[in-house]
PDB file of C-alpha atoms and ligand atoms in Angstrom:
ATOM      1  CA  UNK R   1       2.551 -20.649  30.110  1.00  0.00           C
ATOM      2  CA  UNK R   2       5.901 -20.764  28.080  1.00  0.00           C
ATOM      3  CA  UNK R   3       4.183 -22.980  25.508  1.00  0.00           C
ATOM      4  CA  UNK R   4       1.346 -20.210  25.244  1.00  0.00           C
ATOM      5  CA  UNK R   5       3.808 -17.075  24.576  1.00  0.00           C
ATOM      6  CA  UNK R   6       5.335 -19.256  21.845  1.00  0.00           C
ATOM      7  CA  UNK R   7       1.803 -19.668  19.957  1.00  0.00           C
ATOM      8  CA  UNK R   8       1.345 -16.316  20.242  1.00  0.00           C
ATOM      9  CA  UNK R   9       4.350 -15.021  18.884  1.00  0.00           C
ATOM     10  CA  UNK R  10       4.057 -17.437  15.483  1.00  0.00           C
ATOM     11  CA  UNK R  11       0.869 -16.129  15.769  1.00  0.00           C
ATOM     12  CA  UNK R  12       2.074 -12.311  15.305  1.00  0.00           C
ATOM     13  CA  UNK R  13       4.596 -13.498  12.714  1.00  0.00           C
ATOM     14  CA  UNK R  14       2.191 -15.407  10.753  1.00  0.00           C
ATOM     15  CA  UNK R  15      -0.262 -12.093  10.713  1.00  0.00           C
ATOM     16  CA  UNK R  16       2.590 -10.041  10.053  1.00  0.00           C
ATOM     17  CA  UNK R  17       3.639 -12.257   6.679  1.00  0.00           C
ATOM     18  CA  UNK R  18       0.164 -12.413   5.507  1.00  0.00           C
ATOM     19  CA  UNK R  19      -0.178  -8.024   5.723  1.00  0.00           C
ATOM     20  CA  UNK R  20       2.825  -8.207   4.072  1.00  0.00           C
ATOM     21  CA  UNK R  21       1.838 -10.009   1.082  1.00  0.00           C
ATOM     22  CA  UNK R  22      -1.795  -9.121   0.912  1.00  0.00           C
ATOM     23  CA  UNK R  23      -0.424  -5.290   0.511  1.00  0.00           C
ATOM     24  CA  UNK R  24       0.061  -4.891  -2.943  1.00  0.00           C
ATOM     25  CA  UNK R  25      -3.746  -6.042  -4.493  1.00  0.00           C
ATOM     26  CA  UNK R  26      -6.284  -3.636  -3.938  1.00  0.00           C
ATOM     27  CA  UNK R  27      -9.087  -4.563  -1.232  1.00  0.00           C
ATOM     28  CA  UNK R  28     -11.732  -3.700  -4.163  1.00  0.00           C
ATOM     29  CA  UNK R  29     -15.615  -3.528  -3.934  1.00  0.00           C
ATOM     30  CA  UNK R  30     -17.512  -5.407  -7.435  1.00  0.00           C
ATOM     31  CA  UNK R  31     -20.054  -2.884  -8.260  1.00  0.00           C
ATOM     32  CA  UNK R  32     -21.745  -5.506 -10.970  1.00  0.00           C
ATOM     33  CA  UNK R  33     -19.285  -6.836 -13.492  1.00  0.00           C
ATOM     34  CA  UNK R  34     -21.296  -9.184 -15.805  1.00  0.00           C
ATOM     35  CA  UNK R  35     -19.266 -10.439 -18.579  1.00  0.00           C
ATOM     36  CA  UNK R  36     -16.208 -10.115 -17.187  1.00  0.00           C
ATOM     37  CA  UNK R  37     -14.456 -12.374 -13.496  1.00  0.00           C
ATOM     38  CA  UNK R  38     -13.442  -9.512 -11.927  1.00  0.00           C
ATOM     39  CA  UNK R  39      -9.958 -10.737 -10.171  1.00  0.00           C
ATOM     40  CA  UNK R  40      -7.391  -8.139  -9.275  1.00  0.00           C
ATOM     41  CA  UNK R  41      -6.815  -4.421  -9.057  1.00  0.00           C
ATOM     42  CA  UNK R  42      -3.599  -3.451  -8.487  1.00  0.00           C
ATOM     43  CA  UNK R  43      -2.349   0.492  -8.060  1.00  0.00           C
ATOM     44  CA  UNK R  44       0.669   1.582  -7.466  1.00  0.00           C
ATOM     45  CA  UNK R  45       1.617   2.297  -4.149  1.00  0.00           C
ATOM     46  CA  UNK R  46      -1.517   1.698  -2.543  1.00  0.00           C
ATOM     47  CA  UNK R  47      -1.107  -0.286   0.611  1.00  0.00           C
ATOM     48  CA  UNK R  48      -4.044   0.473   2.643  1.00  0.00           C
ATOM     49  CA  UNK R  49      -7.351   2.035   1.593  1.00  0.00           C
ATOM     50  CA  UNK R  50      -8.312   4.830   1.389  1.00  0.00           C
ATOM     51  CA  UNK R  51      -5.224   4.609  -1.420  1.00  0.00           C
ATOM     52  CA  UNK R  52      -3.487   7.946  -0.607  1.00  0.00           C
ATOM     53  CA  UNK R  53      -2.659   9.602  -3.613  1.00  0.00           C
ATOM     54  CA  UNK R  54      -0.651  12.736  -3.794  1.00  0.00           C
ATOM     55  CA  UNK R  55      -0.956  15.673  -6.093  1.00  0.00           C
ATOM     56  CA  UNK R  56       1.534  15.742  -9.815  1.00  0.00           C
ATOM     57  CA  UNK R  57       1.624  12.037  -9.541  1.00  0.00           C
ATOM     58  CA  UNK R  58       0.318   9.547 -11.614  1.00  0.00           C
ATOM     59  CA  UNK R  59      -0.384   6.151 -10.592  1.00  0.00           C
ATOM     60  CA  UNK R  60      -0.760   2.579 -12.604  1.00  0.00           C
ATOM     61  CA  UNK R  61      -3.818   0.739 -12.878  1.00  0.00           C
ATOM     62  CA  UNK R  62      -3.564  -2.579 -13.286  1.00  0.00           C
ATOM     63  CA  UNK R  63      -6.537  -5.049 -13.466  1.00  0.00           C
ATOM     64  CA  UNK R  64      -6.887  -8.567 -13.757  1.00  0.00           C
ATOM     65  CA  UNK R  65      -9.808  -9.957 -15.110  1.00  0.00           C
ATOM     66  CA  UNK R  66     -11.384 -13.131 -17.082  1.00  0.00           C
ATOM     67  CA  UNK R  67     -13.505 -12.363 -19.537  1.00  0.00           C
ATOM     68  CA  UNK R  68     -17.229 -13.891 -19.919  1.00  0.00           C
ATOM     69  CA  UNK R  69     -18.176 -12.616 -23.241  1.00  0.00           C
ATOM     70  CA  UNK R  70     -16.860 -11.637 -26.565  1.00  0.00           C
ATOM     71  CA  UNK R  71     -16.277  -8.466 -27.489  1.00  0.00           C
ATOM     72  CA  UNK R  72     -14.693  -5.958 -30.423  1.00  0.00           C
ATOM     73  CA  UNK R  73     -14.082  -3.522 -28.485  1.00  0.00           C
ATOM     74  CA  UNK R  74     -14.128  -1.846 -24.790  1.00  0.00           C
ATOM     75  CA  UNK R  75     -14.631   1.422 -23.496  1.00  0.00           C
ATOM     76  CA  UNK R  76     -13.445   2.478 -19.897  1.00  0.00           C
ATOM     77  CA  UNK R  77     -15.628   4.459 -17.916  1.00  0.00           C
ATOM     78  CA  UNK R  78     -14.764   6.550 -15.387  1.00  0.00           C
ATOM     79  CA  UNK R  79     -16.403   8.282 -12.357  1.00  0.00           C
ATOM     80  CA  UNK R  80     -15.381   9.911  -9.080  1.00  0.00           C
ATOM     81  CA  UNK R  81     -17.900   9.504  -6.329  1.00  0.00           C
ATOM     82  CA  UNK R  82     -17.996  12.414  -4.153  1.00  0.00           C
ATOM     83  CA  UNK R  83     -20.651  12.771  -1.261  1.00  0.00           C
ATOM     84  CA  UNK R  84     -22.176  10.007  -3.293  1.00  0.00           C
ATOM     85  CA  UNK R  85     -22.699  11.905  -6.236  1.00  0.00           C
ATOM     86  CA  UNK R  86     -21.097  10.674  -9.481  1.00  0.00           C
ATOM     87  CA  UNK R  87     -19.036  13.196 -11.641  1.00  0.00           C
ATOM     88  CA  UNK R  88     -17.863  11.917 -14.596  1.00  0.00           C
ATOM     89  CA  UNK R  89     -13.846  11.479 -14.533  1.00  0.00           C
ATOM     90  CA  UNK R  90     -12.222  12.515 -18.435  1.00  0.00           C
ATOM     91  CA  UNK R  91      -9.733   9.895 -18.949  1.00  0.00           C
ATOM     92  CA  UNK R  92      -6.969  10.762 -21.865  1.00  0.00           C
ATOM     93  CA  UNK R  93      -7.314   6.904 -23.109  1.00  0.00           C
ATOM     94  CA  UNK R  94     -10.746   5.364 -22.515  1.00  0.00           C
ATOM     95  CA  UNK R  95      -9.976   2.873 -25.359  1.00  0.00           C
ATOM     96  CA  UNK R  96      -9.738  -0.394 -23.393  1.00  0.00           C
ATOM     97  CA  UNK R  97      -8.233  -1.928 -26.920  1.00  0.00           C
ATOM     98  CA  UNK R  98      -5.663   0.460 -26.469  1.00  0.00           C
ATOM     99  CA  UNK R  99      -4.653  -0.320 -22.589  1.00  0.00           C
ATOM    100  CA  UNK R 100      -2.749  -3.727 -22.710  1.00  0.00           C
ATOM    101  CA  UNK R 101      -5.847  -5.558 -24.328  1.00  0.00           C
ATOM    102  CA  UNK R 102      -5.852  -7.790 -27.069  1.00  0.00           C
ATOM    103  CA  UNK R 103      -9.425  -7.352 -29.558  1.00  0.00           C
ATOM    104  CA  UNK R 104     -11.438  -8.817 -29.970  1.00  0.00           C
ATOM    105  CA  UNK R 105     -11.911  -9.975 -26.598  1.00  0.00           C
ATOM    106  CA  UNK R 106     -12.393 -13.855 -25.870  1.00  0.00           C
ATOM    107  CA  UNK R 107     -14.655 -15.691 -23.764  1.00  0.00           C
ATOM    108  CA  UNK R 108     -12.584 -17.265 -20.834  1.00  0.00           C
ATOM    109  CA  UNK R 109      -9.345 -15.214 -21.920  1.00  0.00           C
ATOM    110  CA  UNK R 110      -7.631 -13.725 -18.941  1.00  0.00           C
ATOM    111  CA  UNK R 111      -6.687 -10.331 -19.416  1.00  0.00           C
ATOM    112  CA  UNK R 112      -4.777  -7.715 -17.687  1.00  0.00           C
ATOM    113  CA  UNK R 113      -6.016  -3.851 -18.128  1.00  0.00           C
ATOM    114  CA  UNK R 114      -3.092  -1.573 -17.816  1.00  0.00           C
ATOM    115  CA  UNK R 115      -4.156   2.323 -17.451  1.00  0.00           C
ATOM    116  CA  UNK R 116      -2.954   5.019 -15.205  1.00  0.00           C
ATOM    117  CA  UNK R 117      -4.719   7.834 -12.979  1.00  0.00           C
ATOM    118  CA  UNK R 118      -3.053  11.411 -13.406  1.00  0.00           C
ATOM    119  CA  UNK R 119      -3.490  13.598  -9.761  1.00  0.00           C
ATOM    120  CA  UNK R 120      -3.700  17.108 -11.254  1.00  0.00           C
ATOM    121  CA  UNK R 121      -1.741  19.519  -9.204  1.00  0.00           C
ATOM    122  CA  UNK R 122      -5.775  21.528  -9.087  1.00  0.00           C
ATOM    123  CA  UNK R 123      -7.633  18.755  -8.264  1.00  0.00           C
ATOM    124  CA  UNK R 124      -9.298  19.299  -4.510  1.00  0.00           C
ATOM    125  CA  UNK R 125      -7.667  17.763  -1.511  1.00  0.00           C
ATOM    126  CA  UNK R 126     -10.703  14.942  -0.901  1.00  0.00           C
ATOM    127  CA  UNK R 127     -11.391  11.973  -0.211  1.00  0.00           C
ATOM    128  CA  UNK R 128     -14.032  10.461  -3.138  1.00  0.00           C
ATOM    129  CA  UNK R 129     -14.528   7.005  -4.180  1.00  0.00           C
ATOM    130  CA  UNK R 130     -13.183   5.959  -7.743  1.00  0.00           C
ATOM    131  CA  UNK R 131     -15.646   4.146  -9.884  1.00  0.00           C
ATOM    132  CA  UNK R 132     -13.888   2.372 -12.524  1.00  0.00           C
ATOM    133  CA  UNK R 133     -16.229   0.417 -15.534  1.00  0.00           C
ATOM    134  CA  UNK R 134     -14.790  -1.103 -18.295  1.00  0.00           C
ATOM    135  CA  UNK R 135     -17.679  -1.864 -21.311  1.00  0.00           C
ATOM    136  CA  UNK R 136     -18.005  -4.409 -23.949  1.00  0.00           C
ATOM    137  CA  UNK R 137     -19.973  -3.288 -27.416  1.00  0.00           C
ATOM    138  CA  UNK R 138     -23.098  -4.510 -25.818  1.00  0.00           C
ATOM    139  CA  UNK R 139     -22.491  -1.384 -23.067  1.00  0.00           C
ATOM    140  CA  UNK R 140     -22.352  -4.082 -20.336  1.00  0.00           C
ATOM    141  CA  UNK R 141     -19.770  -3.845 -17.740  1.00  0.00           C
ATOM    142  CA  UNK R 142     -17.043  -6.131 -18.460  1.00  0.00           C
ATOM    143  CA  UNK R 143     -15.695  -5.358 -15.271  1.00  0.00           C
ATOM    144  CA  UNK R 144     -16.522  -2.227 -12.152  1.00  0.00           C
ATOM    145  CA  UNK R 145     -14.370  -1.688  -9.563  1.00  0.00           C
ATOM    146  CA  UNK R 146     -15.254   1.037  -6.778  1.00  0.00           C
ATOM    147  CA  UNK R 147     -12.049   1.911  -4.299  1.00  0.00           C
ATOM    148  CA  UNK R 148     -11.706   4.183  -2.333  1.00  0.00           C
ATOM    149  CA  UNK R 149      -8.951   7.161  -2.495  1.00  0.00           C
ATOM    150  CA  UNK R 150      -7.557  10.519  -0.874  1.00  0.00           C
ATOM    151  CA  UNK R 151      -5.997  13.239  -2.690  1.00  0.00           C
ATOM    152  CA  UNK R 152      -3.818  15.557  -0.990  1.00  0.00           C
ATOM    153  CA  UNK R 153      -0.591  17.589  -1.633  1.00  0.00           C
TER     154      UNK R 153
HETATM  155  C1  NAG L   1     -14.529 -16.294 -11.305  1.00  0.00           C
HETATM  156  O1  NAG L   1     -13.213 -16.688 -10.917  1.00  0.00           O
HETATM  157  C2  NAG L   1     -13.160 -17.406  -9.707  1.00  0.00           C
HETATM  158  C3  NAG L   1     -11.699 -17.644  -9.367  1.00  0.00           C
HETATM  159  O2  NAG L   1     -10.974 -18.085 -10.479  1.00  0.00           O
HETATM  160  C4  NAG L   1     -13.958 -18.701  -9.852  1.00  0.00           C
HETATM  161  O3  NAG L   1     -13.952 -19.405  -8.650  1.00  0.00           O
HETATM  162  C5  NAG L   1     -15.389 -18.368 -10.255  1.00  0.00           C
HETATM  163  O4  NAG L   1     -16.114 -19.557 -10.496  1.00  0.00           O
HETATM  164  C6  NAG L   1     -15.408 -17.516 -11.499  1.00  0.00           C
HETATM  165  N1  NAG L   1     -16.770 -17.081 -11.792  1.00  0.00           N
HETATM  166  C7  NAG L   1     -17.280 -17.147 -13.023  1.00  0.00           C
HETATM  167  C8  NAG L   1     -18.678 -16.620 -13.172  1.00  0.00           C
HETATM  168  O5  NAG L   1     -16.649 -17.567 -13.978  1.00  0.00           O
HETATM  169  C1  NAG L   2      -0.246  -6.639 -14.225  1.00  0.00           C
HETATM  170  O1  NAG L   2      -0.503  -7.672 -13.284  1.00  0.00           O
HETATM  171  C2  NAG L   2      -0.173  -8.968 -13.756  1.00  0.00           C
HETATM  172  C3  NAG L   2      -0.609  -9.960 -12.702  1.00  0.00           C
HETATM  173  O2  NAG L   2      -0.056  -9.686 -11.452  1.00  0.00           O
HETATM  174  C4  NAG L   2       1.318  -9.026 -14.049  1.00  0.00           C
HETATM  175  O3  NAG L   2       1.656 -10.301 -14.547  1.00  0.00           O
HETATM  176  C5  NAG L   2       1.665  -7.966 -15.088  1.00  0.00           C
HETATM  177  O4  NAG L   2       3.064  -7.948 -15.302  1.00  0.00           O
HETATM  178  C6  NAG L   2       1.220  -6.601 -14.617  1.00  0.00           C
HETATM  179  N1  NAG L   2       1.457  -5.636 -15.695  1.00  0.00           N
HETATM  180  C7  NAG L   2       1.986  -4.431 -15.490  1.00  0.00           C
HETATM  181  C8  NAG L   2       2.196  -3.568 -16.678  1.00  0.00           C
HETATM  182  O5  NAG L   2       2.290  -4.047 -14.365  1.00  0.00           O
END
């Protein structure tokens, strides 16, 4: 009986350490990166999905990736999905050259893609789905992320 109560409560200290450190990665879905190894994507402040983001903040973007191809440069691609329908997202810097990576791009180089997402005091208090490609000059998707986010005041 005593023996039990003391598996139990390692048990809920054990669960407790792994939430801990399995907070700060985002739980991301791979929606088809071919010449990339999609690895990590980190936000700021984003414990738990949806990642609630709050209106005149901006957040950092990090993502960790290996790449599978070579490449001169890389365009990032942007989308929100709302009600499944994807509306293109303008981002001030879609230059992936320009966002913490080195070009050309290497085959088996690991690379980390440093950006940031801008919540515009008169964007709509929803909940959408960010869709987030990055290209290589063939126009295949060195990496795509898809997480899930909610903007409110
Ligand atoms: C992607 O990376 C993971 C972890 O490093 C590795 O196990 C996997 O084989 C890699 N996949 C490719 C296609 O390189
Ligand atoms: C991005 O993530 C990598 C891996 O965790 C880390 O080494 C690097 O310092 C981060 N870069 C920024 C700008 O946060």
């Amino acid at each position: 009986m005593e023996r039990g109560c003391c598996v139990f409560a390692g048990l809920l200290v054990f669960l407790g350490l792994w939430a801990l450190s399995a907070a700060d990665p985002v739980k991301f879905m791979d929606c088809g990166s071919k010449s990339g190894n999609l690895t990590m994507v980190d936000i700021t402040a984003c414990p738990s999905l949806p990642c609630q983001l709050h209106k005149g903040k901006t957040y950092g973007v990090n993502v960790t990736f290996i790449s599978l191809t070579t490449s001169k440069t890389s365009k990032a691609v942007v989308h929100g999905i709302l009600s499944g329908i994807p509306l293109p997202f303008h981002l001030p810097n879609d230059d992936g050259c320009k966002s913490g990576i080195q070009c050309p791009i290497r085959v088996g180089q690991k690379y980390n893609y440093i950006n940031s997402l801008e919540i515009k005091e008169e964007y709509p208090s929803v909940k959408l789905v960010v869709k987030w490609q990055l290209q290589d000059d063939k126009d295949r998707d060195i990496f795509c992320w898809e997480i899930p986010i909610e903007i409110s005041s």
